[in-house]
mmCIF file of C-alpha atoms and ligand atoms in Angstrom:
data_model
loop_
_atom_site.group_PDB
_atom_site.id
_atom_site.type_symbol
_atom_site.label_atom_id
_atom_site.label_comp_id
_atom_site.label_asym_id
_atom_site.label_seq_id
_atom_site.Cartn_x
_atom_site.Cartn_y
_atom_site.Cartn_z
ATOM 1 C CA MET A 1 -72.632 -38.729 28.757
ATOM 2 C CA LYS A 2 -71.787 -37.319 25.351
ATOM 3 C CA ASN A 3 -72.926 -34.216 23.568
ATOM 4 C CA ILE A 4 -73.731 -35.029 19.942
ATOM 5 C CA SER A 5 -75.280 -32.269 17.889
ATOM 6 C CA PHE A 6 -77.570 -32.814 14.889
ATOM 7 C CA VAL A 7 -75.301 -30.818 12.603
ATOM 8 C CA ASN A 8 -71.655 -30.085 13.200
ATOM 9 C CA TYR A 9 -70.405 -27.053 11.323
ATOM 10 C CA LYS A 10 -67.620 -26.275 13.752
ATOM 11 C CA THR A 11 -65.647 -29.493 13.425
ATOM 12 C CA GLU A 12 -65.710 -29.267 9.650
ATOM 13 C CA TYR A 13 -64.467 -25.682 9.805
ATOM 14 C CA LYS A 14 -61.666 -26.707 12.123
ATOM 15 C CA GLN A 15 -60.575 -29.267 9.520
ATOM 16 C CA LEU A 16 -60.761 -26.835 6.589
ATOM 17 C CA ARG A 17 -59.806 -23.603 8.353
ATOM 18 C CA GLU A 18 -56.481 -22.876 6.702
ATOM 19 C CA GLU A 19 -57.707 -23.596 3.202
ATOM 20 C CA VAL A 20 -60.872 -21.575 3.747
ATOM 21 C CA LEU A 21 -59.035 -18.557 5.105
ATOM 22 C CA SER A 22 -56.551 -18.577 2.270
ATOM 23 C CA GLU A 23 -59.356 -18.817 -0.320
ATOM 24 C CA LEU A 24 -61.288 -16.005 1.355
ATOM 25 C CA ASP A 25 -58.156 -13.887 1.364
ATOM 26 C CA ARG A 26 -57.523 -14.557 -2.316
ATOM 27 C CA VAL A 27 -61.081 -13.753 -3.387
ATOM 28 C CA LEU A 28 -61.417 -10.666 -1.208
ATOM 29 C CA THR A 29 -57.972 -9.349 -2.142
ATOM 30 C CA ASN A 30 -58.979 -9.609 -5.798
ATOM 31 C CA GLY A 31 -62.357 -8.024 -5.120
ATOM 32 C CA ASP A 32 -64.046 -10.973 -6.826
ATOM 33 C CA LEU A 33 -67.492 -10.760 -5.304
ATOM 34 C CA ILE A 34 -70.197 -11.108 -7.950
ATOM 35 C CA LEU A 35 -70.257 -13.686 -10.775
ATOM 36 C CA ARG A 36 -66.521 -13.951 -11.195
ATOM 37 C CA GLY A 37 -64.231 -16.802 -12.161
ATOM 38 C CA ASP A 38 -64.973 -18.848 -9.044
ATOM 39 C CA VAL A 39 -68.663 -19.121 -9.971
ATOM 40 C CA GLU A 40 -67.760 -20.068 -13.538
ATOM 41 C CA LYS A 41 -65.307 -22.719 -12.374
ATOM 42 C CA PHE A 42 -67.774 -24.142 -9.914
ATOM 43 C CA GLU A 43 -70.558 -24.285 -12.495
ATOM 44 C CA LYS A 44 -68.298 -26.083 -14.938
ATOM 45 C CA ASP A 45 -67.040 -28.625 -12.398
ATOM 46 C CA PHE A 46 -70.492 -29.179 -10.927
ATOM 47 C CA ALA A 47 -72.035 -29.882 -14.339
ATOM 48 C CA GLU A 48 -69.243 -32.340 -15.015
ATOM 49 C CA TYR A 49 -69.752 -34.034 -11.634
ATOM 50 C CA VAL A 50 -73.490 -34.487 -12.206
ATOM 51 C CA GLY A 51 -73.091 -35.323 -15.872
ATOM 52 C CA THR A 52 -75.005 -32.492 -17.540
ATOM 53 C CA LYS A 53 -73.888 -29.942 -20.104
ATOM 54 C CA TYR A 54 -74.581 -26.902 -17.940
ATOM 55 C CA ALA A 55 -74.970 -25.777 -14.360
ATOM 56 C CA ILE A 56 -76.213 -22.336 -13.342
ATOM 57 C CA GLY A 57 -75.471 -21.075 -9.840
ATOM 58 C CA VAL A 58 -78.293 -19.287 -8.017
ATOM 59 C CA ASN A 59 -78.910 -18.172 -4.454
ATOM 60 C CA SER A 60 -80.844 -21.222 -3.215
ATOM 61 C CA CYS A 61 -82.417 -24.461 -4.290
ATOM 62 C CA THR A 62 -85.821 -22.874 -3.804
ATOM 63 C CA ASP A 63 -85.019 -20.297 -6.502
ATOM 64 C CA ALA A 64 -83.440 -23.034 -8.629
ATOM 65 C CA LEU A 65 -86.776 -24.903 -8.537
ATOM 66 C CA ILE A 66 -88.798 -21.781 -9.323
ATOM 67 C CA PHE A 67 -86.513 -20.788 -12.210
ATOM 68 C CA ALA A 68 -86.440 -24.294 -13.674
ATOM 69 C CA LEU A 69 -90.243 -24.556 -13.603
ATOM 70 C CA LYS A 70 -90.639 -21.074 -15.080
ATOM 71 C CA ALA A 71 -88.140 -21.751 -17.846
ATOM 72 C CA LEU A 72 -90.206 -24.830 -18.748
ATOM 73 C CA GLY A 73 -93.275 -22.643 -19.082
ATOM 74 C CA VAL A 74 -95.076 -23.644 -15.870
ATOM 75 C CA LYS A 75 -97.701 -20.980 -15.192
ATOM 76 C CA ALA A 76 -101.110 -20.253 -13.683
ATOM 77 C CA ARG A 77 -103.675 -23.058 -14.078
ATOM 78 C CA ASP A 78 -100.994 -25.663 -14.799
ATOM 79 C CA GLU A 79 -100.630 -28.591 -12.438
ATOM 80 C CA VAL A 80 -97.310 -29.923 -11.209
ATOM 81 C CA ILE A 81 -97.153 -33.291 -9.467
ATOM 82 C CA THR A 82 -94.921 -33.747 -6.448
ATOM 83 C CA VAL A 83 -95.026 -35.299 -2.984
ATOM 84 C CA SER A 84 -96.271 -33.998 0.337
ATOM 85 C CA HIS A 85 -93.488 -35.796 2.166
ATOM 86 C CA THR A 86 -90.687 -33.330 1.355
ATOM 87 C CA PHE A 87 -89.220 -30.091 2.545
ATOM 88 C CA TRP A 88 -91.891 -27.434 1.974
ATOM 89 C CA ALA A 89 -89.775 -25.609 -0.660
ATOM 90 C CA SER A 90 -90.571 -28.273 -3.299
ATOM 91 C CA ILE A 91 -94.262 -27.368 -3.058
ATOM 92 C CA GLU A 92 -93.686 -23.648 -2.505
ATOM 93 C CA ALA A 93 -91.762 -23.404 -5.801
ATOM 94 C CA ILE A 94 -94.789 -24.713 -7.719
ATOM 95 C CA ILE A 95 -97.106 -22.225 -6.011
ATOM 96 C CA HIS A 96 -94.704 -19.339 -6.782
ATOM 97 C CA CYS A 97 -95.176 -20.115 -10.493
ATOM 98 C CA GLY A 98 -98.914 -19.683 -10.041
ATOM 99 C CA ALA A 99 -99.417 -23.393 -10.703
ATOM 100 C CA THR A 100 -101.324 -25.919 -8.597
ATOM 101 C CA PRO A 101 -99.333 -28.497 -6.644
ATOM 102 C CA VAL A 102 -100.832 -31.970 -6.973
ATOM 103 C CA LEU A 103 -99.504 -34.014 -4.077
ATOM 104 C CA VAL A 104 -99.190 -37.781 -4.307
ATOM 105 C CA ASP A 105 -98.309 -40.271 -1.619
ATOM 106 C CA VAL A 106 -94.922 -41.830 -0.983
ATOM 107 C CA GLY A 107 -94.008 -45.482 -0.603
ATOM 108 C CA GLU A 108 -92.198 -47.373 2.162
ATOM 109 C CA ASP A 109 -88.940 -45.862 0.897
ATOM 110 C CA TYR A 110 -90.171 -42.292 1.646
ATOM 111 C CA LEU A 111 -90.127 -41.484 -2.108
ATOM 112 C CA LEU A 112 -92.807 -40.658 -4.682
ATOM 113 C CA ASP A 113 -94.934 -43.782 -5.174
ATOM 114 C CA VAL A 114 -94.780 -44.262 -8.949
ATOM 115 C CA GLU A 115 -97.808 -46.592 -8.806
ATOM 116 C CA LYS A 116 -99.882 -43.536 -7.827
ATOM 117 C CA LEU A 117 -98.339 -41.213 -10.400
ATOM 118 C CA GLU A 118 -100.290 -42.020 -13.552
ATOM 119 C CA ASN A 119 -103.641 -41.536 -11.790
ATOM 120 C CA ALA A 120 -102.617 -38.023 -10.760
ATOM 121 C CA ILE A 121 -101.958 -36.926 -14.355
ATOM 122 C CA THR A 122 -104.698 -34.728 -15.887
ATOM 123 C CA PRO A 123 -104.913 -32.660 -19.091
ATOM 124 C CA ARG A 124 -103.610 -29.704 -17.043
ATOM 125 C CA THR A 125 -100.485 -31.491 -15.798
ATOM 126 C CA LYS A 126 -97.382 -29.739 -17.059
ATOM 127 C CA ALA A 127 -94.563 -31.263 -15.043
ATOM 128 C CA ILE A 128 -93.480 -33.805 -12.456
ATOM 129 C CA LEU A 129 -91.229 -32.733 -9.607
ATOM 130 C CA PRO A 130 -89.685 -35.854 -8.042
ATOM 131 C CA VAL A 131 -87.874 -35.286 -4.748
ATOM 132 C CA HIS A 132 -84.814 -37.444 -4.057
ATOM 133 C CA LEU A 133 -85.430 -37.292 -0.326
ATOM 134 C CA ASN A 134 -82.694 -38.186 2.162
ATOM 135 C CA GLY A 135 -80.221 -38.678 -0.697
ATOM 136 C CA ARG A 136 -82.041 -41.536 -2.438
ATOM 137 C CA VAL A 137 -83.068 -41.217 -6.075
ATOM 138 C CA CYS A 138 -86.726 -41.779 -7.046
ATOM 139 C CA ASP A 139 -87.705 -44.446 -9.568
ATOM 140 C CA MET A 140 -86.499 -42.341 -12.492
ATOM 141 C CA ASP A 141 -87.049 -45.058 -15.137
ATOM 142 C CA LYS A 142 -90.758 -45.101 -14.425
ATOM 143 C CA ILE A 143 -91.029 -41.332 -13.973
ATOM 144 C CA MET A 144 -89.255 -40.565 -17.262
ATOM 145 C CA GLU A 145 -91.351 -43.197 -19.022
ATOM 146 C CA LEU A 146 -94.600 -41.568 -17.860
ATOM 147 C CA ALA A 147 -93.234 -38.093 -18.624
ATOM 148 C CA LYS A 148 -92.539 -39.197 -22.161
ATOM 149 C CA LYS A 149 -95.926 -40.891 -22.553
ATOM 150 C CA TYR A 150 -97.834 -37.772 -21.439
ATOM 151 C CA ASN A 151 -95.369 -35.177 -22.752
ATOM 152 C CA LEU A 152 -94.561 -33.761 -19.316
ATOM 153 C CA ARG A 153 -91.496 -31.852 -18.162
ATOM 154 C CA VAL A 154 -89.440 -33.163 -15.217
ATOM 155 C CA VAL A 155 -87.648 -31.059 -12.599
ATOM 156 C CA GLU A 156 -85.695 -33.092 -10.057
ATOM 157 C CA ASP A 157 -85.492 -31.737 -6.524
ATOM 158 C CA ALA A 158 -81.992 -33.031 -5.817
ATOM 159 C CA ALA A 159 -81.399 -30.710 -2.843
ATOM 160 C CA GLN A 160 -80.604 -33.712 -0.660
ATOM 161 C CA ALA A 161 -79.066 -35.947 -3.264
ATOM 162 C CA ILE A 162 -75.713 -34.773 -4.524
ATOM 163 C CA GLY A 163 -73.631 -37.898 -5.128
ATOM 164 C CA ALA A 164 -76.601 -40.276 -5.132
ATOM 165 C CA THR A 165 -76.886 -42.513 -8.189
ATOM 166 C CA TYR A 166 -79.558 -44.517 -9.987
ATOM 167 C CA ASN A 167 -78.379 -47.094 -12.525
ATOM 168 C CA GLY A 168 -74.975 -45.432 -12.362
ATOM 169 C CA LYS A 169 -76.289 -41.967 -13.235
ATOM 170 C CA MET A 170 -76.147 -39.037 -10.831
ATOM 171 C CA ALA A 171 -79.212 -37.423 -9.277
ATOM 172 C CA GLY A 172 -79.988 -34.253 -11.188
ATOM 173 C CA SER A 173 -79.084 -35.667 -14.613
ATOM 174 C CA PHE A 174 -82.379 -37.342 -15.565
ATOM 175 C CA GLY A 175 -84.968 -34.614 -16.035
ATOM 176 C CA ASP A 176 -85.129 -31.313 -17.899
ATOM 177 C CA ALA A 177 -83.432 -29.811 -14.852
ATOM 178 C CA GLY A 178 -81.939 -30.833 -11.533
ATOM 179 C CA CYS A 179 -81.959 -28.462 -8.557
ATOM 180 C CA PHE A 180 -79.445 -28.579 -5.714
ATOM 181 C CA SER A 181 -78.992 -26.730 -2.435
ATOM 182 C CA PHE A 182 -75.799 -25.574 -0.727
ATOM 183 C CA TYR A 183 -77.535 -24.661 2.525
ATOM 184 C CA PRO A 184 -74.884 -25.371 5.201
ATOM 185 C CA ALA A 185 -76.464 -28.589 6.480
ATOM 186 C CA LYS A 186 -76.618 -30.173 3.025
ATOM 187 C CA ILE A 187 -74.053 -32.769 1.907
ATOM 188 C CA LEU A 188 -72.170 -30.041 0.043
ATOM 189 C CA GLY A 189 -72.834 -26.855 1.985
ATOM 190 C CA CYS A 190 -71.528 -23.312 1.709
ATOM 191 C CA TYR A 191 -71.374 -20.642 4.443
ATOM 192 C CA GLY A 192 -74.799 -19.196 3.776
ATOM 193 C CA ASP A 193 -77.396 -19.892 1.102
ATOM 194 C CA GLY A 194 -76.657 -21.187 -2.370
ATOM 195 C CA GLY A 195 -78.131 -23.400 -5.055
ATOM 196 C CA ILE A 196 -77.649 -24.565 -8.626
ATOM 197 C CA ILE A 197 -79.606 -25.821 -11.646
ATOM 198 C CA THR A 198 -78.184 -28.634 -13.772
ATOM 199 C CA THR A 199 -79.465 -29.067 -17.318
ATOM 200 C CA ASN A 200 -78.613 -30.088 -20.866
ATOM 201 C CA SER A 201 -80.793 -27.338 -22.320
ATOM 202 C CA PRO A 202 -79.125 -24.148 -23.575
ATOM 203 C CA PHE A 203 -82.523 -22.443 -23.316
ATOM 204 C CA MET A 204 -82.804 -23.359 -19.619
ATOM 205 C CA LYS A 205 -79.295 -22.036 -19.049
ATOM 206 C CA ARG A 206 -80.082 -18.783 -20.822
ATOM 207 C CA MET A 207 -83.326 -18.266 -18.889
ATOM 208 C CA ALA A 208 -81.665 -19.036 -15.539
ATOM 209 C CA TRP A 209 -78.964 -16.462 -16.312
ATOM 210 C CA LEU A 210 -81.691 -13.912 -16.990
ATOM 211 C CA TYR A 211 -83.764 -14.783 -13.926
ATOM 212 C CA ARG A 212 -80.860 -14.648 -11.503
ATOM 213 C CA ALA A 213 -79.584 -11.227 -12.582
ATOM 214 C CA HIS A 214 -82.383 -8.809 -13.430
ATOM 215 C CA GLY A 215 -83.022 -10.049 -16.921
ATOM 216 C CA GLN A 216 -79.471 -9.412 -18.015
ATOM 217 C CA GLY A 217 -76.924 -11.985 -19.041
ATOM 218 C CA ILE A 218 -73.849 -12.989 -17.089
ATOM 219 C CA LYS A 219 -71.786 -10.276 -18.760
ATOM 220 C CA SER A 220 -74.361 -7.616 -18.165
ATOM 221 C CA LYS A 221 -72.682 -4.876 -20.172
ATOM 222 C CA ASP A 222 -72.919 -6.998 -23.302
ATOM 223 C CA TYR A 223 -76.651 -7.524 -23.083
ATOM 224 C CA PRO A 224 -79.654 -5.243 -23.042
ATOM 225 C CA ILE A 225 -82.299 -5.808 -20.410
ATOM 226 C CA ILE A 226 -84.619 -8.273 -22.074
ATOM 227 C CA TYR A 227 -86.499 -9.694 -19.139
ATOM 228 C CA CYS A 228 -87.681 -9.006 -15.575
ATOM 229 C CA GLY A 229 -85.542 -11.076 -13.261
ATOM 230 C CA TRP A 230 -84.502 -11.227 -9.629
ATOM 231 C CA THR A 231 -81.378 -10.864 -7.504
ATOM 232 C CA SER A 232 -80.520 -14.516 -7.134
ATOM 233 C CA ARG A 233 -76.910 -15.150 -7.989
ATOM 234 C CA LEU A 234 -74.636 -17.712 -6.394
ATOM 235 C CA HIS A 235 -72.123 -15.493 -4.562
ATOM 236 C CA ASN A 236 -68.602 -15.662 -5.848
ATOM 237 C CA VAL A 237 -67.254 -15.962 -2.287
ATOM 238 C CA GLN A 238 -69.527 -18.963 -1.680
ATOM 239 C CA ALA A 239 -68.451 -20.462 -5.006
ATOM 240 C CA ALA A 240 -64.815 -20.228 -3.894
ATOM 241 C CA ILE A 241 -65.726 -22.145 -0.718
ATOM 242 C CA LEU A 242 -67.659 -24.715 -2.747
ATOM 243 C CA ASN A 243 -64.734 -25.170 -5.142
ATOM 244 C CA LEU A 244 -62.452 -26.113 -2.297
ATOM 245 C CA LYS A 245 -65.083 -28.377 -0.721
ATOM 246 C CA MET A 246 -65.674 -30.225 -4.032
ATOM 247 C CA LYS A 247 -62.343 -32.000 -3.479
ATOM 248 C CA TYR A 248 -63.765 -33.629 -0.367
ATOM 249 C CA LEU A 249 -67.211 -34.457 -1.713
ATOM 250 C CA ASP A 250 -66.585 -38.054 -2.784
ATOM 251 C CA GLY A 251 -64.877 -38.829 0.510
ATOM 252 C CA TRP A 252 -67.725 -37.264 2.465
ATOM 253 C CA VAL A 253 -70.375 -39.242 0.588
ATOM 254 C CA LYS A 254 -68.362 -42.416 1.132
ATOM 255 C CA ARG A 255 -68.153 -41.682 4.856
ATOM 256 C CA ARG A 256 -71.907 -41.059 5.028
ATOM 257 C CA ARG A 257 -72.449 -44.483 3.455
ATOM 258 C CA GLU A 258 -70.154 -46.068 6.033
ATOM 259 C CA ILE A 259 -72.011 -44.377 8.876
ATOM 260 C CA ALA A 260 -75.336 -45.555 7.440
ATOM 261 C CA LYS A 261 -73.961 -49.084 7.343
ATOM 262 C CA LEU A 262 -72.970 -48.901 11.014
ATOM 263 C CA TYR A 263 -76.395 -47.542 11.943
ATOM 264 C CA ASN A 264 -78.079 -50.261 9.847
ATOM 265 C CA GLU A 265 -76.126 -53.022 11.552
ATOM 266 C CA GLY A 266 -76.724 -51.716 15.045
ATOM 267 C CA LEU A 267 -80.340 -50.687 14.676
ATOM 268 C CA SER A 268 -81.733 -53.581 12.648
ATOM 269 C CA LYS A 269 -81.542 -55.677 15.816
ATOM 270 C CA ILE A 270 -84.101 -53.465 17.566
ATOM 271 C CA SER A 271 -87.622 -54.610 16.735
ATOM 272 C CA GLN A 272 -89.234 -51.214 17.418
ATOM 273 C CA VAL A 273 -86.994 -49.542 14.820
ATOM 274 C CA LYS A 274 -87.397 -49.694 11.020
ATOM 275 C CA ILE A 275 -84.161 -48.800 9.263
ATOM 276 C CA PRO A 276 -84.298 -46.854 5.968
ATOM 277 C CA PRO A 277 -84.261 -48.588 2.558
ATOM 278 C CA GLN A 278 -80.903 -49.979 1.516
ATOM 279 C CA SER A 279 -78.627 -49.176 -1.385
ATOM 280 C CA ASP A 280 -78.647 -51.936 -4.019
ATOM 281 C CA ASN A 281 -77.634 -52.577 -7.633
ATOM 282 C CA VAL A 282 -79.922 -49.802 -8.848
ATOM 283 C CA ARG A 283 -79.395 -47.145 -6.189
ATOM 284 C CA GLN A 284 -76.370 -45.881 -4.302
ATOM 285 C CA ASP A 285 -77.767 -43.504 -1.697
ATOM 286 C CA ALA A 286 -75.918 -40.420 -0.490
ATOM 287 C CA TYR A 287 -77.530 -40.239 2.985
ATOM 288 C CA GLN A 288 -78.223 -36.544 3.382
ATOM 289 C CA ASN A 289 -80.264 -37.793 6.311
ATOM 290 C CA TYR A 290 -80.445 -41.056 8.181
ATOM 291 C CA VAL A 291 -84.154 -41.420 8.897
ATOM 292 C CA ILE A 292 -85.672 -44.265 10.889
ATOM 293 C CA ARG A 293 -89.285 -45.145 11.658
ATOM 294 C CA VAL A 294 -89.887 -45.937 15.294
ATOM 295 C CA GLU A 295 -92.466 -46.692 17.938
ATOM 296 C CA LYS A 296 -92.942 -44.023 20.634
ATOM 297 C CA ARG A 297 -91.133 -41.510 18.441
ATOM 298 C CA ASP A 298 -91.643 -38.385 20.568
ATOM 299 C CA GLU A 299 -90.560 -40.167 23.753
ATOM 300 C CA LEU A 300 -87.455 -41.471 21.989
ATOM 301 C CA HIS A 301 -86.643 -37.938 20.811
ATOM 302 C CA GLU A 302 -86.858 -36.689 24.421
ATOM 303 C CA TYR A 303 -84.867 -39.618 25.810
ATOM 304 C CA LEU A 304 -82.071 -39.075 23.304
ATOM 305 C CA LYS A 305 -82.029 -35.371 24.170
ATOM 306 C CA GLU A 306 -81.717 -36.197 27.867
ATOM 307 C CA ASN A 307 -78.757 -38.365 26.932
ATOM 308 C CA GLY A 308 -76.984 -35.666 24.971
ATOM 309 C CA ILE A 309 -78.071 -36.695 21.463
ATOM 310 C CA GLU A 310 -79.767 -34.120 19.289
ATOM 311 C CA THR A 311 -82.186 -35.564 16.700
ATOM 312 C CA LEU A 312 -84.672 -33.968 14.337
ATOM 313 C CA ILE A 313 -88.409 -34.429 13.937
ATOM 314 C CA LYS A 314 -88.864 -32.589 10.703
ATOM 315 C CA ASP A 315 -92.561 -32.364 9.944
ATOM 316 C CA PRO A 316 -94.946 -33.366 12.698
ATOM 317 C CA VAL A 317 -97.738 -32.029 10.447
ATOM 318 C CA PRO A 318 -97.566 -33.199 6.824
ATOM 319 C CA ASN A 319 -97.342 -30.492 4.161
ATOM 320 C CA HIS A 320 -100.666 -31.433 2.560
ATOM 321 C CA LEU A 321 -102.415 -30.661 5.858
ATOM 322 C CA GLN A 322 -100.685 -27.307 6.424
ATOM 323 C CA PRO A 323 -102.999 -24.270 6.242
ATOM 324 C CA ALA A 324 -101.097 -22.808 3.258
ATOM 325 C CA VAL A 325 -102.153 -25.892 1.282
ATOM 326 C CA THR A 326 -105.608 -26.767 2.640
ATOM 327 C CA TYR A 327 -106.879 -23.187 2.421
ATOM 328 C CA PHE A 328 -106.188 -22.928 -1.312
ATOM 329 C CA TYR A 329 -106.316 -26.495 -2.564
ATOM 330 C CA GLY A 330 -108.486 -28.379 -0.089
ATOM 331 C CA VAL A 331 -107.739 -31.449 1.963
ATOM 332 C CA THR A 332 -106.170 -34.528 0.405
ATOM 333 C CA ASN A 333 -105.707 -37.866 2.066
ATOM 334 C CA LEU A 334 -102.225 -39.372 1.828
ATOM 335 C CA PRO A 335 -102.066 -42.231 4.353
ATOM 336 C CA MET A 336 -98.377 -43.112 4.057
ATOM 337 C CA SER A 337 -97.225 -39.483 4.229
ATOM 338 C CA GLU A 338 -99.369 -39.001 7.327
ATOM 339 C CA GLN A 339 -98.087 -42.167 8.948
ATOM 340 C CA LEU A 340 -94.462 -41.217 8.270
ATOM 341 C CA CYS A 341 -94.963 -37.831 9.908
ATOM 342 C CA GLU A 342 -95.871 -39.685 13.092
ATOM 343 C CA GLU A 343 -93.020 -42.194 12.944
ATOM 344 C CA VAL A 344 -89.889 -40.689 11.445
ATOM 345 C CA ILE A 345 -86.918 -39.290 13.291
ATOM 346 C CA SER A 346 -83.562 -38.212 11.807
ATOM 347 C CA LEU A 347 -80.383 -39.251 13.584
ATOM 348 C CA PRO A 348 -77.133 -37.240 13.462
ATOM 349 C CA MET A 349 -75.455 -37.820 10.062
ATOM 350 C CA TYR A 350 -72.290 -36.030 9.004
ATOM 351 C CA PRO A 351 -68.819 -37.217 7.979
ATOM 352 C CA GLN A 352 -67.207 -35.980 11.203
ATOM 353 C CA LEU A 353 -69.309 -38.345 13.349
ATOM 354 C CA THR A 354 -66.990 -40.796 15.111
ATOM 355 C CA GLU A 355 -67.444 -44.546 15.502
ATOM 356 C CA GLU A 356 -67.661 -44.050 19.259
ATOM 357 C CA GLU A 357 -70.454 -41.519 18.858
ATOM 358 C CA ILE A 358 -72.370 -43.782 16.458
ATOM 359 C CA ASN A 359 -72.114 -46.702 18.892
ATOM 360 C CA TYR A 360 -73.276 -44.470 21.724
ATOM 361 C CA ILE A 361 -76.334 -43.390 19.697
ATOM 362 C CA ILE A 362 -77.205 -47.009 18.859
ATOM 363 C CA LYS A 363 -76.695 -48.105 22.476
ATOM 364 C CA THR A 364 -78.877 -45.281 23.786
ATOM 365 C CA ILE A 365 -81.714 -46.218 21.405
ATOM 366 C CA GLU A 366 -81.330 -49.845 22.565
ATOM 367 C CA ASN A 367 -81.534 -48.733 26.190
ATOM 368 C CA PHE A 368 -84.700 -46.747 25.500
ATOM 369 C CA TYR A 369 -86.565 -49.764 24.144
ATOM 370 C CA ALA A 370 -85.148 -52.090 26.834
ATOM 371 C CA LYS A 371 -86.685 -49.932 29.576
HETATM 372 C C1 PLP B 401 -83.072 -27.916 1.479
HETATM 373 C C2 PLP B 401 -84.124 -28.309 0.517
HETATM 374 C C3 PLP B 401 -84.691 -27.406 -0.388
HETATM 375 C C4 PLP B 401 -84.432 -25.932 -0.355
HETATM 376 O O1 PLP B 401 -83.118 -25.581 -0.448
HETATM 377 P P1 PLP B 401 -82.686 -24.068 -0.147
HETATM 378 O O2 PLP B 401 -81.325 -23.975 -0.760
HETATM 379 O O3 PLP B 401 -82.669 -23.911 1.332
HETATM 380 O O4 PLP B 401 -83.665 -23.181 -0.818
HETATM 381 C C5 PLP B 401 -85.600 -27.888 -1.318
HETATM 382 N N1 PLP B 401 -85.963 -29.176 -1.338
HETATM 383 C C6 PLP B 401 -85.449 -30.073 -0.475
HETATM 384 C C7 PLP B 401 -85.883 -31.506 -0.568
HETATM 385 C C8 PLP B 401 -84.536 -29.662 0.487
HETATM 386 O O5 PLP B 401 -84.063 -30.549 1.363
#
């Protein structure tokens, strides 16, 4: 029997240890802790990677989403359209702006169903918040088309989608802003919390600088306090770690795609398993998560655990049926989101996963359904 964890921070650290320690030593020796050159370098390189003019480092993707919405003027009594089938932070960010989250259903690909989008638009709608879940970009052509037609702002939740493309363009480069997370389990993770906003708007950049550092600019001594902000900077030490990890990013995304391919090949033979949507000419997915839909999901989860494989059932209760939503906004009915919450399970997915481990996971799932 093997022991395969759902995330594997330790193996990655083993691989990067010398580089990490030497970077930590450099940064700490220089006393470069808050908004120093490492943050600036990372912001510049990250913007270039995504293909936007600017990137502004903050302390999490959740704050990135809140700041982006606020900078676009989202406020009380506005509506922002997003999905229920996402990590709760996408919805939370809307509520923190005082706005009302309007949750629409997802399609078979786990992403915002653009056929349902136009119906959800009202005179109060201010923005759309598409979530590129599992590292697959939403139908951005259609979303941008509707945004233009109804004069809506677009904030992309790209927390799971660094490296994912749509018609050759990177996630996070379509809307007014893209928001990314460097939570350790994300494709590009730091050693704590971190996030970033990508944008082409100098106004968005300026506002994010103010929000993240108490209403003062990046060089605080040069600016008066002109706004009430927060403490939400990307730490310089984390930025140094992210700078060194950026070198590996393309290789890691490539490896995730290879692993997905192996899973696809092995699992598509099992009739009780539905593999995730495939990359094609339009989309190259980044596979933050490898999520399958299965019969007897909870039993499979237990069986895999008994066989040394850790998997994740993310949201047994969909977000739109959580008390924090129903109490304030009432009950909505989103059949596909509800069905997915009963069927989905995430398999281990990280670049350090070996071929032997992947085959063992596939074999164990086969054994479960052969019983
Ligand atoms: C991880 C995640 C977030 C939140 O990121 P943090 O950096 O932890 O705040 C938001 N949205 C999605 C889809 C995520 O996966």
